[in-house]
Amino acid sequence: MSIEVVDAGVLATVQDRGRPGWAAIGVPHSGAVDAGLAAVVNRLVGNPDGAALIETVGGLTVRALEPVTVASDVEPVARSVHVGDVVRVLGGGRQWHYLAVRGGIAVDPVLGSCSTDTLSGLGPAPLRAGDRFAVGPEPESPPHGETVPVRTADRRVRLLPGPRLDWFAPGTLDVMGAAEWRVMSSSRVGVRLAGRTLARAVPDELPSEGLVRGAIQVPHDGDPIMMLADHPTTGGYPVVAVVHPDDVAVVAQAPAGTTVRFTASP
Amino acid sequence: MRVLPMGPTAVLVEDLGAAPAAVARAVNGLALPGVVDLVPAAETLLVSVSSAASLNQVLDALHQLGDLDVESGIGRRVDIDVVYDGDDLEEIAARTRMSTDEVVARHSDATFTVAFCGFAPGFAYLDGLPTELHVPRRQTPRTRVPAGSVAIAAGFSAVYPSASPGGWHLLGRSDITLFDVDRDPPALLVPGTQVRFVPV
């Protein structure tokens, strides 16, 4: 074993690219919430982009049981850690942080992925103090430096029409673009937003239909929810709009209490 | 067929002209490149692809589905042994003005087809519930429904693959393993599978 969890913090899980391809039997995609940032942190230690690493909301502390090379988005440079030394990933700034260990976290894959799916419980359990993990074999690439992209808080997010946009009042996409949206809560399943109540034009019950990451579902109370990594494969509320896949991480990384803005795209 | 937008790499298709599960199976059979997920649901098919370019290929295939025999390859049949002693059996009997034996008879005489999966890995929405047994979900969901519970709600029947919260009415229980990550395929009931319940 190479590392030991001293403090798992708020929520820490093992994540990789997730398990796409199983949605038809009800298995969520899962995988790193911010796959782009996870890839950057993996590259810092020479890992392939989709190597298993630790995702944390913050407050994570691990201790090296063997000499390891680590990097995180908080300390974005490859660092050699001696036996007994601790590595901390504190929260703040963004919602989801990543700690990569050179070689990748070695856990048994489930349906082709090492990711913890917080919705269905597939994959390893969330980290707990005392958990010990091995790392995989040395990757071919050497560790190297790379700058972590810093996202500005007011970056706009492209909003595309969703399949049930016509279930809402005319001009809803513009209304969403004009409003400021506050992040009420955020989990691996989705981000709950508040800003404007989106009026329904069609009050019908919607038979369950498929969802994608970035889809914005509107439950009866009118506050939209943007689907994230562990979203259920189908849902029974209308999807008013879809956030562009390249911009989903901007919303996902906005901590609760902060705001995001959308730019309506045709 | 109506194609609804779901971002640059997915579409939701409705008015398919055939059961979504059957269409999904037909498109799956074409093994088109770039298809990530085909998710049949109650009335729609979600097509999710790795790049926008793959989307056109799938849509072309869907438009030509008339040439395919979408009803071919009806799934295999699975019989599930059920002990009909569910906590909601008497309530359902009262509500539908039947005896509990009649409720059991209606449920176990029916042949169900997996319409789609969702809610949890291996959770299959079973089409074919007799209309007399169509009841809405419970007003208050249970915080824990045991694995193997055989249930009805909203025009469907289902078996809970694992213990979870749930709002369906419980008619009975089975000890069948519906989802096993070490099995190929992991889900016993996939869209198109035919299911019968056998009272034991």
CSV table of C-alpha atoms in Angstrom, one decimal:
chain,number,residue,atom,x,y,z
A,1,MET,CA,0.0,0.0,0.0
A,2,SER,CA,1.2,3.4,-0.9
A,3,ILE,CA,-1.0,6.0,0.7
A,4,GLU,CA,-3.3,6.2,3.7
A,5,VAL,CA,-6.3,8.5,4.3
A,6,VAL,CA,-5.8,10.5,7.4
A,7,ASP,CA,-8.9,12.7,7.0
A,8,ALA,CA,-11.4,12.2,4.2
A,9,GLY,CA,-12.8,15.7,4.6
A,10,VAL,CA,-16.2,16.5,3.3
A,11,LEU,CA,-16.5,14.0,0.5
A,12,ALA,CA,-13.6,12.3,-1.2
A,13,THR,CA,-14.0,9.6,-3.9
A,14,VAL,CA,-11.9,7.7,-6.4
A,15,GLN,CA,-12.7,8.8,-10.0
A,16,ASP,CA,-11.6,8.1,-13.5
A,17,ARG,CA,-13.5,8.5,-16.8
A,18,GLY,CA,-16.5,6.7,-15.4
A,19,ARG,CA,-18.6,4.0,-17.1
A,20,PRO,CA,-20.3,5.3,-20.2
A,21,GLY,CA,-22.3,2.8,-22.3
A,22,TRP,CA,-24.4,1.3,-19.6
A,23,ALA,CA,-27.1,3.9,-19.3
A,24,ALA,CA,-29.7,1.6,-21.0
A,25,ILE,CA,-29.6,-0.6,-18.0
A,26,GLY,CA,-29.8,2.2,-15.5
A,27,VAL,CA,-26.1,2.7,-14.7
A,28,PRO,CA,-25.0,6.3,-14.4
A,29,HIS,CA,-21.9,7.5,-16.3
A,30,SER,CA,-20.2,8.8,-13.1
A,31,GLY,CA,-16.5,9.7,-13.4
A,32,ALA,CA,-14.7,12.9,-12.5
A,33,VAL,CA,-17.1,15.9,-12.2
A,34,ASP,CA,-14.5,18.1,-13.9
A,35,ALA,CA,-12.8,15.7,-16.3
A,36,GLY,CA,-10.8,18.5,-17.8
A,37,LEU,CA,-9.2,19.5,-14.5
A,38,ALA,CA,-8.7,15.9,-13.5
A,39,ALA,CA,-6.8,15.3,-16.8
A,40,VAL,CA,-4.6,18.3,-16.1
A,41,VAL,CA,-3.7,17.1,-12.6
A,42,ASN,CA,-3.1,13.6,-13.9
A,43,ARG,CA,-0.7,15.0,-16.5
A,44,LEU,CA,1.3,16.8,-13.8
A,45,VAL,CA,2.4,13.5,-12.4
A,46,GLY,CA,2.8,11.9,-15.9
A,47,ASN,CA,-0.4,9.8,-15.7
A,48,PRO,CA,-2.7,9.3,-18.6
A,49,ASP,CA,-5.7,11.8,-18.6
A,50,GLY,CA,-8.2,9.3,-17.4
A,51,ALA,CA,-6.2,7.6,-14.6
A,52,ALA,CA,-7.9,7.0,-11.3
A,53,LEU,CA,-7.3,9.8,-8.9
A,54,ILE,CA,-9.0,11.3,-5.8
A,55,GLU,CA,-11.8,13.8,-6.2
A,56,THR,CA,-12.5,15.9,-3.1
A,57,VAL,CA,-14.7,18.8,-2.0
A,58,GLY,CA,-11.9,19.7,0.4
A,59,GLY,CA,-10.4,18.9,3.8
A,60,LEU,CA,-8.6,15.8,2.5
A,61,THR,CA,-5.4,14.6,4.2
A,62,VAL,CA,-3.4,11.6,3.1
A,63,ARG,CA,-0.1,10.2,4.3
A,64,ALA,CA,2.5,8.5,2.2
A,65,LEU,CA,3.3,4.9,3.2
A,66,GLU,CA,5.9,4.6,0.4
A,67,PRO,CA,7.7,7.3,-1.6
A,68,VAL,CA,5.1,8.7,-4.1
A,69,THR,CA,4.8,11.5,-6.5
A,70,VAL,CA,1.7,13.6,-6.2
A,71,ALA,CA,0.0,16.8,-7.6
A,72,SER,CA,-3.2,18.5,-7.0
A,73,ASP,CA,-5.1,21.5,-8.6
A,74,VAL,CA,-4.4,23.4,-5.3
A,75,GLU,CA,-0.6,22.7,-5.6
A,76,PRO,CA,-0.3,22.3,-9.3
A,77,VAL,CA,3.2,20.8,-9.5
A,78,ALA,CA,4.5,17.3,-9.3
A,79,ARG,CA,6.0,16.8,-5.8
A,80,SER,CA,7.9,13.8,-4.3
A,81,VAL,CA,6.6,12.8,-1.0
A,82,HIS,CA,8.6,10.8,1.6
A,83,VAL,CA,7.3,8.1,3.8
A,84,GLY,CA,5.2,9.5,6.6
A,85,ASP,CA,4.8,12.9,5.0
A,86,VAL,CA,1.2,14.2,4.7
A,87,VAL,CA,-0.4,15.8,1.7
A,88,ARG,CA,-3.4,18.1,2.2
A,89,VAL,CA,-6.0,19.3,-0.3
A,90,LEU,CA,-8.0,22.1,1.4
A,91,GLY,CA,-11.2,23.3,-0.1
A,92,GLY,CA,-12.1,26.7,-1.5
A,93,GLY,CA,-12.1,28.6,-4.8
A,94,ARG,CA,-13.8,25.8,-6.6
A,95,GLN,CA,-16.2,23.0,-5.6
A,96,TRP,CA,-14.2,20.0,-6.8
A,97,HIS,CA,-10.5,19.4,-6.3
A,98,TYR,CA,-8.2,16.6,-7.6
A,99,LEU,CA,-5.3,14.8,-6.1
A,100,ALA,CA,-3.3,12.5,-8.4
A,101,VAL,CA,-0.7,10.0,-7.4
A,102,ARG,CA,1.8,8.9,-10.0
A,103,GLY,CA,0.8,5.5,-11.2
A,104,GLY,CA,-2.9,6.1,-10.5
A,105,ILE,CA,-5.0,4.9,-7.5
A,106,ALA,CA,-5.3,1.1,-7.9
A,107,VAL,CA,-8.8,-0.2,-7.1
A,108,ASP,CA,-10.7,-3.0,-8.7
A,109,PRO,CA,-12.7,-1.6,-11.6
A,110,VAL,CA,-16.5,-2.2,-11.7
A,111,LEU,CA,-18.0,-2.3,-15.2
A,112,GLY,CA,-14.7,-0.9,-16.5
A,113,SER,CA,-14.3,2.0,-14.1
A,114,CYS,CA,-12.8,2.7,-10.7
A,115,SER,CA,-15.2,5.6,-10.1
A,116,THR,CA,-17.5,5.8,-7.1
A,117,ASP,CA,-21.0,6.4,-8.2
A,118,THR,CA,-22.7,8.2,-5.3
A,119,LEU,CA,-26.2,7.6,-6.8
A,120,SER,CA,-26.1,3.9,-7.3
A,121,GLY,CA,-23.3,2.9,-5.0
A,122,LEU,CA,-21.3,1.2,-7.7
A,123,GLY,CA,-17.5,1.4,-7.4
A,124,PRO,CA,-15.4,1.8,-4.2
A,125,ALA,CA,-17.0,3.4,-1.2
A,126,PRO,CA,-16.2,7.0,-0.5
A,127,LEU,CA,-12.9,7.5,1.3
A,128,ARG,CA,-12.7,7.1,5.1
A,129,ALA,CA,-9.9,7.7,7.5
A,130,GLY,CA,-7.7,4.7,7.7
A,131,ASP,CA,-8.3,3.5,4.1
A,132,ARG,CA,-5.1,2.5,2.3
A,133,PHE,CA,-4.6,2.5,-1.4
A,134,ALA,CA,-2.0,1.0,-3.7
A,135,VAL,CA,-0.9,2.9,-6.8
A,136,GLY,CA,-0.6,1.4,-10.2
A,137,PRO,CA,2.6,0.8,-12.2
A,138,GLU,CA,4.8,3.7,-13.2
A,139,PRO,CA,3.5,5.4,-16.3
A,140,GLU,CA,5.9,6.0,-19.3
A,141,SER,CA,5.7,9.7,-19.2
A,142,PRO,CA,7.8,11.5,-16.7
A,143,PRO,CA,6.1,14.0,-14.3
A,144,HIS,CA,6.1,17.5,-15.8
A,145,GLY,CA,4.9,20.9,-14.9
A,146,GLU,CA,1.7,22.4,-16.2
A,147,THR,CA,-0.3,25.4,-15.3
A,148,VAL,CA,-3.8,24.7,-14.0
A,149,PRO,CA,-6.3,26.9,-15.8
A,150,VAL,CA,-7.9,29.5,-13.6
A,151,ARG,CA,-11.5,30.1,-14.2
A,152,THR,CA,-12.9,33.5,-13.7
A,153,ALA,CA,-16.0,33.6,-11.6
A,154,ASP,CA,-18.2,35.4,-14.1
A,155,ARG,CA,-17.4,33.3,-17.1
A,156,ARG,CA,-20.5,32.9,-19.1
A,157,VAL,CA,-21.9,29.5,-19.9
A,158,ARG,CA,-23.5,28.6,-23.3
A,159,LEU,CA,-27.0,27.4,-23.0
A,160,LEU,CA,-28.6,25.4,-25.7
A,161,PRO,CA,-32.3,24.6,-26.2
A,162,GLY,CA,-33.4,21.4,-24.5
A,163,PRO,CA,-35.9,18.8,-25.7
A,164,ARG,CA,-38.8,20.2,-23.7
A,165,LEU,CA,-38.1,24.0,-24.2
A,166,ASP,CA,-41.6,24.3,-25.7
A,167,TRP,CA,-43.1,23.0,-22.4
A,168,PHE,CA,-42.1,26.4,-21.0
A,169,ALA,CA,-43.4,29.9,-21.7
A,170,PRO,CA,-42.1,31.6,-24.9
A,171,GLY,CA,-38.8,33.3,-24.4
A,172,THR,CA,-37.7,31.1,-21.5
A,173,LEU,CA,-34.1,30.7,-22.9
A,174,ASP,CA,-33.8,34.5,-23.0
A,175,VAL,CA,-35.2,34.7,-19.5
A,176,MET,CA,-32.5,32.2,-18.4
A,177,GLY,CA,-29.9,34.2,-20.2
A,178,ALA,CA,-30.9,37.5,-18.5
A,179,ALA,CA,-31.1,36.2,-15.0
A,180,GLU,CA,-28.3,35.7,-12.4
A,181,TRP,CA,-28.4,32.1,-11.1
A,182,ARG,CA,-27.3,31.3,-7.5
A,183,VAL,CA,-26.0,27.9,-6.8
A,184,MET,CA,-28.2,26.6,-4.0
A,185,SER,CA,-26.5,23.2,-3.5
A,186,SER,CA,-24.1,21.1,-5.5
A,187,SER,CA,-23.4,17.4,-5.5
A,188,ARG,CA,-22.0,14.8,-7.9
A,189,VAL,CA,-25.6,14.2,-9.0
A,190,GLY,CA,-26.5,17.8,-9.9
A,191,VAL,CA,-26.4,21.5,-9.2
A,192,ARG,CA,-29.5,23.2,-7.9
A,193,LEU,CA,-29.9,26.7,-9.1
A,194,ALA,CA,-32.2,29.6,-8.1
A,195,GLY,CA,-32.8,32.8,-10.0
A,196,ARG,CA,-36.1,33.0,-11.8
A,197,THR,CA,-39.1,30.7,-11.6
A,198,LEU,CA,-39.5,29.2,-15.0
A,199,ALA,CA,-43.2,29.3,-16.0
A,200,ARG,CA,-44.6,26.1,-17.6
A,201,ALA,CA,-46.7,26.4,-20.8
A,202,VAL,CA,-47.5,22.7,-20.7
A,203,PRO,CA,-48.5,21.4,-17.2
A,204,ASP,CA,-48.6,17.7,-18.1
A,205,GLU,CA,-46.7,15.0,-16.3
A,206,LEU,CA,-43.7,13.9,-18.4
A,207,PRO,CA,-43.1,10.2,-18.9
A,208,SER,CA,-39.5,9.4,-17.9
A,209,GLU,CA,-36.9,10.1,-20.6
A,210,GLY,CA,-33.2,9.9,-21.0
A,211,LEU,CA,-30.8,12.6,-19.5
A,212,VAL,CA,-27.3,13.8,-20.3
A,213,ARG,CA,-24.7,15.6,-18.2
A,214,GLY,CA,-25.5,19.3,-18.5
A,215,ALA,CA,-29.2,18.8,-19.0
A,216,ILE,CA,-31.2,21.3,-17.0
A,217,GLN,CA,-34.3,19.7,-15.5
A,218,VAL,CA,-37.1,21.7,-14.0
A,219,PRO,CA,-39.0,20.0,-11.2
A,220,HIS,CA,-42.5,21.2,-10.0
A,221,ASP,CA,-41.1,23.8,-7.7
A,222,GLY,CA,-39.5,25.6,-10.6
A,223,ASP,CA,-35.9,25.7,-9.5
A,224,PRO,CA,-33.7,24.2,-12.2
A,225,ILE,CA,-31.2,21.3,-11.6
A,226,MET,CA,-28.2,20.8,-13.9
A,227,MET,CA,-27.3,17.1,-14.2
A,228,LEU,CA,-23.7,16.1,-13.3
A,229,ALA,CA,-21.6,13.0,-13.3
A,230,ASP,CA,-23.8,10.7,-11.2
A,231,HIS,CA,-27.2,11.9,-12.6
A,232,PRO,CA,-29.9,9.2,-13.0
A,233,THR,CA,-30.1,7.8,-16.5
A,234,THR,CA,-33.7,8.9,-16.9
A,235,GLY,CA,-35.9,11.5,-15.3
A,236,GLY,CA,-39.5,12.6,-15.2
A,237,TYR,CA,-39.2,16.3,-15.3
A,238,PRO,CA,-38.9,18.3,-18.5
A,239,VAL,CA,-35.4,19.4,-19.7
A,240,VAL,CA,-35.7,23.0,-20.6
A,241,ALA,CA,-32.1,23.6,-21.8
A,242,VAL,CA,-28.7,21.9,-22.0
A,243,VAL,CA,-25.4,23.5,-21.0
A,244,HIS,CA,-22.7,23.1,-23.6
A,245,PRO,CA,-20.5,20.2,-22.6
A,246,ASP,CA,-17.4,22.4,-22.6
A,247,ASP,CA,-19.0,24.7,-20.1
A,248,VAL,CA,-20.6,22.2,-17.7
A,249,ALA,CA,-17.6,22.3,-15.4
A,250,VAL,CA,-17.9,26.1,-15.0
A,251,VAL,CA,-21.3,25.6,-13.3
A,252,ALA,CA,-20.2,22.4,-11.5
A,253,GLN,CA,-17.2,24.2,-10.0
A,254,ALA,CA,-19.2,27.2,-8.7
A,255,PRO,CA,-19.4,26.8,-5.0
A,256,ALA,CA,-22.8,27.0,-3.3
A,257,GLY,CA,-23.8,30.6,-2.7
A,258,THR,CA,-21.9,31.9,-5.8
A,259,THR,CA,-23.6,32.9,-9.0
A,260,VAL,CA,-23.4,31.8,-12.7
A,261,ARG,CA,-24.8,33.4,-15.8
A,262,PHE,CA,-25.9,31.8,-19.0
A,263,THR,CA,-25.6,32.9,-22.6
A,264,ALA,CA,-28.5,31.7,-24.7
A,265,SER,CA,-27.2,30.1,-27.9
A,266,PRO,CA,-29.5,29.1,-30.8
B,1,MET,CA,-40.3,10.6,-35.9
B,2,ARG,CA,-39.5,13.9,-34.1
B,3,VAL,CA,-35.9,14.8,-33.2
B,4,LEU,CA,-35.5,17.0,-30.2
B,5,PRO,CA,-32.3,18.8,-29.3
B,6,MET,CA,-30.2,17.6,-26.3
B,7,GLY,CA,-26.9,19.6,-26.7
B,8,PRO,CA,-24.3,19.1,-29.5
B,9,THR,CA,-23.7,15.4,-28.9
B,10,ALA,CA,-27.1,14.0,-28.1
B,11,VAL,CA,-30.7,14.0,-29.4
B,12,LEU,CA,-34.0,12.8,-27.9
B,13,VAL,CA,-36.2,11.1,-30.5
B,14,GLU,CA,-39.9,10.6,-30.1
B,15,ASP,CA,-42.8,9.4,-32.2
B,16,LEU,CA,-40.6,6.5,-33.2
B,17,GLY,CA,-43.3,4.4,-34.7
B,18,ALA,CA,-42.2,1.4,-32.6
B,19,ALA,CA,-41.3,0.6,-29.0
B,20,PRO,CA,-38.3,2.6,-28.0
B,21,ALA,CA,-36.6,-0.5,-26.7
B,22,ALA,CA,-37.1,-2.3,-30.1
B,23,VAL,CA,-35.7,0.7,-32.0
B,24,ALA,CA,-32.7,0.8,-29.6
B,25,ARG,CA,-32.0,-2.8,-30.2
B,26,ALA,CA,-32.2,-2.4,-34.0
B,27,VAL,CA,-29.8,0.6,-33.9
B,28,ASN,CA,-27.5,-1.2,-31.6
B,29,GLY,CA,-27.4,-4.0,-34.1
B,30,LEU,CA,-25.9,-1.6,-36.7
B,31,ALA,CA,-22.8,-1.1,-34.4
B,32,LEU,CA,-22.5,2.5,-35.7
B,33,PRO,CA,-19.2,4.2,-34.7
B,34,GLY,CA,-19.2,6.9,-32.1
B,35,VAL,CA,-22.4,5.9,-30.3
B,36,VAL,CA,-21.9,6.2,-26.6
B,37,ASP,CA,-25.4,5.4,-25.2
B,38,LEU,CA,-28.8,4.6,-26.6
B,39,VAL,CA,-31.3,5.0,-23.8
B,40,PRO,CA,-34.9,3.9,-24.5
B,41,ALA,CA,-37.5,5.3,-22.1
B,42,ALA,CA,-41.3,5.3,-21.8
B,43,GLU,CA,-41.9,7.0,-25.2
B,44,THR,CA,-38.5,8.3,-26.3
B,45,LEU,CA,-35.0,7.2,-27.3
B,46,LEU,CA,-32.0,9.2,-26.2
B,47,VAL,CA,-29.1,9.0,-28.6
B,48,SER,CA,-25.8,10.1,-27.1
B,49,VAL,CA,-22.6,10.2,-29.3
B,50,SER,CA,-18.9,11.0,-28.9
B,51,SER,CA,-18.9,13.7,-31.5
B,52,ALA,CA,-21.5,15.7,-33.4
B,53,ALA,CA,-20.4,14.0,-36.7
B,54,SER,CA,-21.7,10.6,-35.4
B,55,LEU,CA,-25.1,12.1,-34.8
B,56,ASN,CA,-26.0,12.4,-38.5
B,57,GLN,CA,-25.2,8.7,-39.0
B,58,VAL,CA,-27.5,7.6,-36.2
B,59,LEU,CA,-30.3,9.9,-37.4
B,60,ASP,CA,-29.9,8.5,-41.0
B,61,ALA,CA,-30.2,5.0,-39.6
B,62,LEU,CA,-33.3,6.0,-37.6
B,63,HIS,CA,-34.9,7.4,-40.7
B,64,GLN,CA,-34.3,4.2,-42.5
B,65,LEU,CA,-35.7,2.1,-39.7
B,66,GLY,CA,-38.8,1.4,-41.8
B,67,ASP,CA,-36.5,-1.0,-43.7
B,68,LEU,CA,-35.6,-2.8,-40.6
B,69,ASP,CA,-37.8,-5.3,-38.8
B,70,VAL,CA,-37.8,-3.5,-35.5
B,71,GLU,CA,-40.0,-6.1,-33.9
B,72,SER,CA,-37.6,-8.8,-34.6
B,73,GLY,CA,-35.5,-10.3,-31.9
B,74,ILE,CA,-38.0,-10.0,-29.1
B,75,GLY,CA,-36.0,-10.5,-26.0
B,76,ARG,CA,-35.7,-13.8,-24.1
B,77,ARG,CA,-38.1,-14.7,-21.4
B,78,VAL,CA,-37.4,-14.7,-17.7
B,79,ASP,CA,-39.7,-16.3,-15.1
B,80,ILE,CA,-39.5,-14.8,-11.6
B,81,ASP,CA,-40.7,-16.7,-8.6
B,82,VAL,CA,-42.7,-14.5,-6.2
B,83,VAL,CA,-43.9,-14.8,-2.7
B,84,TYR,CA,-47.0,-12.6,-2.8
B,85,ASP,CA,-47.0,-11.2,0.8
B,86,GLY,CA,-46.1,-7.6,0.1
B,87,ASP,CA,-47.0,-4.9,2.6
B,88,ASP,CA,-49.3,-3.1,0.1
B,89,LEU,CA,-51.1,-6.2,-1.2
B,90,GLU,CA,-54.2,-5.7,0.9
B,91,GLU,CA,-54.3,-1.9,0.2
B,92,ILE,CA,-54.2,-2.6,-3.5
B,93,ALA,CA,-56.9,-5.2,-3.2
B,94,ALA,CA,-59.1,-2.7,-1.4
B,95,ARG,CA,-58.4,0.1,-3.8
B,96,THR,CA,-59.1,-2.0,-6.9
B,97,ARG,CA,-62.1,-3.7,-5.3
B,98,MET,CA,-60.6,-7.2,-5.7
B,99,SER,CA,-59.6,-9.9,-3.3
B,100,THR,CA,-55.8,-10.3,-2.7
B,101,ASP,CA,-56.0,-13.6,-4.6
B,102,GLU,CA,-57.5,-11.7,-7.6
B,103,VAL,CA,-54.7,-9.1,-7.5
B,104,VAL,CA,-52.1,-11.9,-7.5
B,105,ALA,CA,-53.9,-13.7,-10.3
B,106,ARG,CA,-54.0,-10.6,-12.5
B,107,HIS,CA,-50.4,-9.8,-11.8
B,108,SER,CA,-49.1,-13.3,-12.4
B,109,ASP,CA,-51.3,-14.0,-15.5
B,110,ALA,CA,-49.8,-11.1,-17.3
B,111,THR,CA,-46.8,-11.3,-19.6
B,112,PHE,CA,-44.6,-8.2,-19.2
B,113,THR,CA,-42.0,-6.7,-21.4
B,114,VAL,CA,-39.1,-4.5,-20.2
B,115,ALA,CA,-39.9,-1.1,-21.7
B,116,PHE,CA,-36.8,0.6,-20.3
B,117,CYS,CA,-34.4,0.7,-17.4
B,118,GLY,CA,-33.7,3.6,-15.0
B,119,PHE,CA,-33.9,4.7,-11.4
B,120,ALA,CA,-31.1,2.3,-10.4
B,121,PRO,CA,-28.8,-0.2,-12.1
B,122,GLY,CA,-30.9,-3.2,-13.3
B,123,PHE,CA,-34.3,-1.5,-12.4
B,124,ALA,CA,-36.6,-2.4,-15.3
B,125,TYR,CA,-39.9,-0.8,-16.0
B,126,LEU,CA,-42.2,-3.7,-17.0
B,127,ASP,CA,-44.9,-2.9,-19.5
B,128,GLY,CA,-48.0,-5.1,-19.6
B,129,LEU,CA,-49.6,-4.4,-16.2
B,130,PRO,CA,-53.4,-5.1,-16.5
B,131,THR,CA,-55.3,-1.7,-16.4
B,132,GLU,CA,-57.2,-2.8,-13.3
B,133,LEU,CA,-53.9,-2.6,-11.4
B,134,HIS,CA,-52.9,0.9,-12.6
B,135,VAL,CA,-52.4,2.9,-9.5
B,136,PRO,CA,-50.3,6.1,-8.9
B,137,ARG,CA,-47.2,6.0,-6.7
B,138,ARG,CA,-47.6,6.0,-2.9
B,139,GLN,CA,-48.3,9.4,-1.4
B,140,THR,CA,-45.3,8.9,0.8
B,141,PRO,CA,-42.4,6.9,-0.5
B,142,ARG,CA,-40.7,4.4,1.8
B,143,THR,CA,-37.2,5.3,2.9
B,144,ARG,CA,-36.2,1.7,2.4
B,145,VAL,CA,-37.6,-0.9,0.1
B,146,PRO,CA,-35.9,-4.3,0.4
B,147,ALA,CA,-34.0,-5.8,-2.6
B,148,GLY,CA,-36.2,-8.2,-4.5
B,149,SER,CA,-39.5,-6.4,-3.8
B,150,VAL,CA,-42.0,-6.9,-6.5
B,151,ALA,CA,-44.0,-3.7,-7.0
B,152,ILE,CA,-46.4,-1.8,-9.1
B,153,ALA,CA,-47.0,1.9,-9.8
B,154,ALA,CA,-47.8,4.3,-12.6
B,155,GLY,CA,-48.8,1.6,-15.0
B,156,PHE,CA,-45.7,-0.4,-14.6
B,157,SER,CA,-44.5,-3.4,-12.5
B,158,ALA,CA,-40.9,-3.7,-11.3
B,159,VAL,CA,-38.6,-5.6,-9.1
B,160,TYR,CA,-36.2,-3.6,-6.9
B,161,PRO,CA,-32.7,-4.8,-7.8
B,162,SER,CA,-31.2,-3.5,-4.5
B,163,ALA,CA,-32.5,-2.0,-1.3
B,164,SER,CA,-33.4,1.7,-1.9
B,165,PRO,CA,-35.9,4.3,-1.1
B,166,GLY,CA,-39.1,3.7,-3.2
B,167,GLY,CA,-42.6,4.9,-3.8
B,168,TRP,CA,-44.1,1.9,-5.5
B,169,HIS,CA,-46.7,-0.5,-4.0
B,170,LEU,CA,-45.2,-3.7,-2.8
B,171,LEU,CA,-47.1,-6.9,-3.8
B,172,GLY,CA,-44.5,-9.5,-2.9
B,173,ARG,CA,-40.8,-10.5,-3.0
B,174,SER,CA,-38.4,-12.6,-5.0
B,175,ASP,CA,-34.9,-13.7,-4.3
B,176,ILE,CA,-33.7,-13.2,-7.9
B,177,THR,CA,-30.4,-11.4,-8.6
B,178,LEU,CA,-31.3,-8.7,-11.0
B,179,PHE,CA,-27.9,-6.9,-11.2
B,180,ASP,CA,-24.5,-8.4,-10.9
B,181,VAL,CA,-21.5,-6.5,-12.1
B,182,ASP,CA,-19.6,-9.8,-12.6
B,183,ARG,CA,-22.3,-11.2,-15.0
B,184,ASP,CA,-22.4,-10.4,-18.7
B,185,PRO,CA,-24.7,-8.6,-19.2
B,186,PRO,CA,-24.9,-7.3,-15.6
B,187,ALA,CA,-28.6,-6.7,-15.8
B,188,LEU,CA,-30.9,-9.7,-16.0
B,189,LEU,CA,-33.8,-7.7,-17.4
B,190,VAL,CA,-32.8,-5.5,-20.4
B,191,PRO,CA,-35.2,-3.6,-22.7
B,192,GLY,CA,-37.2,-6.1,-24.6
B,193,THR,CA,-36.9,-9.0,-22.1
B,194,GLN,CA,-40.2,-10.7,-21.5
B,195,VAL,CA,-41.1,-11.4,-17.8
B,196,ARG,CA,-43.7,-13.5,-16.1
B,197,PHE,CA,-44.2,-13.7,-12.3
B,198,VAL,CA,-44.8,-17.2,-10.9
B,199,PRO,CA,-46.5,-17.4,-7.4
B,200,VAL,CA,-44.7,-19.7,-5.1
